[in-house]
């Protein structure tokens, strides 16, 4: 059985979708570890409710990014992880993590390379976008860069940010589950 780690900073709805899919066999893997850079974030409660180990840390308690990433690598090594999935982890990775793990993927709520960054949905709505979507990509040292693995689009002609968010999340939860399952089987 392949083992995956999910990194998240906040709500953790993608973590929930991934963990549920692992449990019902829709992803041929198990979630071995959740990594969270905001102790107390909702995702840490979700991990606890599912009995999944969680490493929650406060970056400011470390001297540098390299220091906390070394700690993360040690935790990943301790459980033995085949694939790292970023799901709302709001930090750029350094060479410490990128060098230690060949396979790190991320999900982003836009059709990359459009609307990189933390406010993709709001910016797309403000721009008057008519075709929205979700991207899953390999992670490199740049913001929402890295080669694209999968994308899924939907049409929406309106200006309700909450409605776009709702539909983006729906697509994310489906596409991330399908894509992770393919990756762990590859
Ligand atoms: C998702 O929209 C993801 O694309 C972005 O952050 C959000 C995380 O949502 N990177 P959640 O924490 O999984 O609910």
Short mmCIF file of C-alpha atoms and ligand atoms in Angstrom, two decimals:
data_model
loop_
_atom_site.label_atom_id
_atom_site.label_comp_id
_atom_site.label_asym_id
_atom_site.label_seq_id
_atom_site.Cartn_x
_atom_site.Cartn_y
_atom_site.Cartn_z
CA UNK A 1 0.00 0.00 0.00
CA UNK A 2 1.43 3.38 -1.03
CA UNK A 3 1.62 6.08 1.61
CA UNK A 4 0.91 9.73 1.02
CA UNK A 5 1.35 12.90 3.07
CA UNK A 6 -1.06 15.81 2.80
CA UNK A 7 0.15 19.34 3.57
CA UNK A 8 -2.48 21.95 4.43
CA UNK A 9 -2.70 25.31 6.20
CA UNK A 10 -6.39 25.81 6.89
CA UNK A 11 -9.77 24.28 6.25
CA UNK A 12 -8.65 20.93 4.87
CA UNK A 13 -11.63 20.05 2.65
CA UNK A 14 -9.23 18.57 0.09
CA UNK A 15 -7.53 16.56 2.83
CA UNK A 16 -10.97 15.27 3.84
CA UNK A 17 -11.78 14.25 0.26
CA UNK A 18 -8.41 12.51 -0.12
CA UNK A 19 -8.62 10.68 3.22
CA UNK A 20 -12.21 9.57 2.54
CA UNK A 21 -11.21 8.32 -0.92
CA UNK A 22 -8.32 6.33 0.56
CA UNK A 23 -10.71 4.75 3.05
CA UNK A 24 -13.24 3.69 0.43
CA UNK A 25 -10.53 2.47 -1.94
CA UNK A 26 -10.95 5.21 -4.55
CA UNK A 27 -7.27 6.05 -3.99
CA UNK A 28 -4.96 3.05 -3.76
CA UNK A 29 -3.01 4.51 -0.85
CA UNK A 30 -3.32 5.60 2.75
CA UNK A 31 -2.72 9.02 4.28
CA UNK A 32 0.26 8.43 6.57
CA UNK A 33 0.76 12.00 7.74
CA UNK A 34 -0.79 15.46 7.67
CA UNK A 35 1.62 18.40 7.83
CA UNK A 36 0.20 21.75 8.90
CA UNK A 37 1.98 25.08 9.38
CA UNK A 38 -0.84 26.54 11.52
CA UNK A 39 -1.37 24.72 14.81
CA UNK A 40 -5.10 24.78 15.57
CA UNK A 41 -6.18 24.95 11.91
CA UNK A 42 -9.37 23.04 11.07
CA UNK A 43 -7.37 20.45 9.12
CA UNK A 44 -5.63 19.34 12.33
CA UNK A 45 -9.05 18.56 13.86
CA UNK A 46 -10.05 16.67 10.73
CA UNK A 47 -6.87 14.58 10.93
CA UNK A 48 -7.48 13.82 14.61
CA UNK A 49 -11.08 12.81 13.90
CA UNK A 50 -9.80 10.29 11.35
CA UNK A 51 -7.00 9.04 13.60
CA UNK A 52 -4.35 10.24 11.13
CA UNK A 53 -1.00 11.44 12.49
CA UNK A 54 -0.46 15.18 12.15
CA UNK A 55 2.69 17.24 12.44
CA UNK A 56 1.58 20.82 13.17
CA UNK A 57 4.32 23.39 13.59
CA UNK A 58 4.69 27.16 13.91
CA UNK A 59 7.28 28.39 11.39
CA UNK A 60 8.30 31.30 13.61
CA UNK A 61 9.58 28.84 16.22
CA UNK A 62 12.31 27.80 13.78
CA UNK A 63 15.35 29.85 12.84
CA UNK A 64 14.72 29.38 9.10
CA UNK A 65 12.62 27.68 6.45
CA UNK A 66 15.43 25.16 5.94
CA UNK A 67 15.20 24.26 9.63
CA UNK A 68 11.50 23.48 9.69
CA UNK A 69 11.67 21.75 6.32
CA UNK A 70 14.44 19.49 7.66
CA UNK A 71 12.10 18.58 10.49
CA UNK A 72 9.31 17.87 7.99
CA UNK A 73 11.63 15.63 5.94
CA UNK A 74 12.56 13.71 9.10
CA UNK A 75 8.84 13.21 9.88
CA UNK A 76 8.11 12.08 6.32
CA UNK A 77 11.05 9.67 6.41
CA UNK A 78 9.87 8.30 9.77
CA UNK A 79 6.49 7.24 8.34
CA UNK A 80 7.80 6.41 4.84
CA UNK A 81 6.00 8.49 2.24
CA UNK A 82 5.71 7.81 -1.53
CA UNK A 83 3.90 10.99 -2.58
CA UNK A 84 3.51 14.44 -1.03
CA UNK A 85 0.25 16.25 -1.86
CA UNK A 86 -0.03 19.96 -1.11
CA UNK A 87 -3.68 20.87 -0.50
CA UNK A 88 -3.97 24.48 0.55
CA UNK A 89 -0.44 24.63 1.99
CA UNK A 90 0.30 28.33 1.67
CA UNK A 91 4.10 28.24 1.47
CA UNK A 92 6.72 28.02 -1.23
CA UNK A 93 8.94 24.96 -0.75
CA UNK A 94 12.72 25.21 -0.62
CA UNK A 95 15.33 22.82 -1.96
CA UNK A 96 15.34 20.99 1.39
CA UNK A 97 11.92 19.47 0.70
CA UNK A 98 12.10 19.57 -3.10
CA UNK A 99 15.45 17.80 -3.04
CA UNK A 100 14.34 15.15 -0.55
CA UNK A 101 11.12 14.17 -2.35
CA UNK A 102 10.96 13.63 -6.08
CA UNK A 103 7.19 13.66 -6.22
CA UNK A 104 5.40 16.66 -4.76
CA UNK A 105 2.10 17.78 -6.26
CA UNK A 106 -0.11 20.81 -5.65
CA UNK A 107 -3.68 21.79 -6.42
CA UNK A 108 -4.51 25.35 -7.47
CA UNK A 109 -7.96 26.92 -7.97
CA UNK A 110 -7.40 28.34 -11.47
CA UNK A 111 -6.44 27.21 -14.94
CA UNK A 112 -2.70 27.83 -14.60
CA UNK A 113 -0.70 29.72 -15.69
CA UNK A 114 -3.55 32.21 -15.21
CA UNK A 115 -4.15 33.60 -11.72
CA UNK A 116 -1.24 32.31 -9.68
CA UNK A 117 -1.13 33.14 -5.97
CA UNK A 118 -3.39 33.19 -2.95
CA UNK A 119 -6.36 35.09 -4.44
CA UNK A 120 -6.91 33.23 -7.69
CA UNK A 121 -10.70 32.96 -7.48
CA UNK A 122 -11.35 36.59 -6.46
CA UNK A 123 -8.99 37.82 -9.19
CA UNK A 124 -10.60 35.64 -11.84
CA UNK A 125 -14.10 36.86 -10.92
CA UNK A 126 -12.89 40.50 -10.92
CA UNK A 127 -11.39 39.89 -14.36
CA UNK A 128 -14.74 38.68 -15.71
CA UNK A 129 -13.53 35.16 -16.45
CA UNK A 130 -16.12 32.90 -18.12
CA UNK A 131 -14.28 29.56 -17.94
CA UNK A 132 -12.94 28.67 -14.49
CA UNK A 133 -11.07 25.61 -13.40
CA UNK A 134 -8.61 23.69 -11.30
CA UNK A 135 -5.00 22.67 -11.94
CA UNK A 136 -2.89 19.91 -10.43
CA UNK A 137 0.82 20.32 -11.06
CA UNK A 138 4.25 19.17 -9.99
CA UNK A 139 5.79 21.54 -7.48
CA UNK A 140 8.99 23.46 -8.11
CA UNK A 141 10.58 26.37 -6.27
CA UNK A 142 8.33 28.97 -7.95
CA UNK A 143 4.84 30.14 -6.98
CA UNK A 144 2.28 27.79 -8.57
CA UNK A 145 4.88 26.81 -11.18
CA UNK A 146 5.87 23.33 -12.26
CA UNK A 147 4.64 21.06 -15.02
CA UNK A 148 0.87 20.57 -15.24
CA UNK A 149 -0.49 17.08 -14.54
CA UNK A 150 -4.24 17.62 -14.83
CA UNK A 151 -6.78 20.39 -15.37
CA UNK A 152 -10.56 20.56 -15.34
CA UNK A 153 -12.66 23.52 -16.43
CA UNK A 154 -16.24 24.67 -15.98
CA UNK A 155 -18.20 27.54 -17.45
CA UNK A 156 -19.68 30.23 -15.21
CA UNK A 157 -21.01 33.59 -16.27
CA UNK A 158 -21.60 35.58 -13.11
CA UNK A 159 -19.90 37.49 -10.33
CA UNK A 160 -20.68 35.47 -7.20
CA UNK A 161 -17.30 34.62 -5.65
CA UNK A 162 -18.89 32.17 -3.21
CA UNK A 163 -20.58 30.25 -6.00
CA UNK A 164 -17.29 29.99 -7.89
CA UNK A 165 -15.56 28.81 -4.69
CA UNK A 166 -18.23 26.16 -4.14
CA UNK A 167 -17.91 24.85 -7.69
CA UNK A 168 -14.09 24.99 -7.62
CA UNK A 169 -14.04 22.90 -4.45
CA UNK A 170 -16.42 20.37 -5.97
CA UNK A 171 -14.12 20.00 -8.98
CA UNK A 172 -10.98 19.96 -6.80
CA UNK A 173 -12.23 17.12 -4.64
CA UNK A 174 -13.02 14.95 -7.69
CA UNK A 175 -9.95 15.80 -9.73
CA UNK A 176 -7.45 15.48 -6.87
CA UNK A 177 -8.79 12.05 -5.91
CA UNK A 178 -8.66 10.79 -9.52
CA UNK A 179 -5.19 12.24 -10.11
CA UNK A 180 -3.62 10.96 -6.89
CA UNK A 181 -5.01 7.51 -7.58
CA UNK A 182 -3.38 7.56 -11.05
CA UNK A 183 -0.09 8.83 -9.64
CA UNK A 184 0.18 6.18 -6.94
CA UNK A 185 -0.63 3.47 -9.49
CA UNK A 186 1.88 4.76 -12.08
C1 LIG B 1 -8.00 25.01 -2.41
O1 LIG B 1 -8.86 25.83 -3.17
C2 LIG B 1 -6.70 24.81 -3.12
O2 LIG B 1 -6.80 24.82 -4.50
C3 LIG B 1 -5.89 26.00 -2.67
O3 LIG B 1 -6.25 26.17 -1.32
C4 LIG B 1 -7.59 25.70 -1.12
C5 LIG B 1 -7.57 24.77 0.05
O4 LIG B 1 -8.86 24.40 0.47
N1 LIG B 1 -4.49 25.77 -2.91
P1 LIG B 1 -9.02 23.29 1.60
O5 LIG B 1 -8.16 23.69 2.79
O6 LIG B 1 -8.60 21.97 1.03
O7 LIG B 1 -10.49 23.30 1.95
#
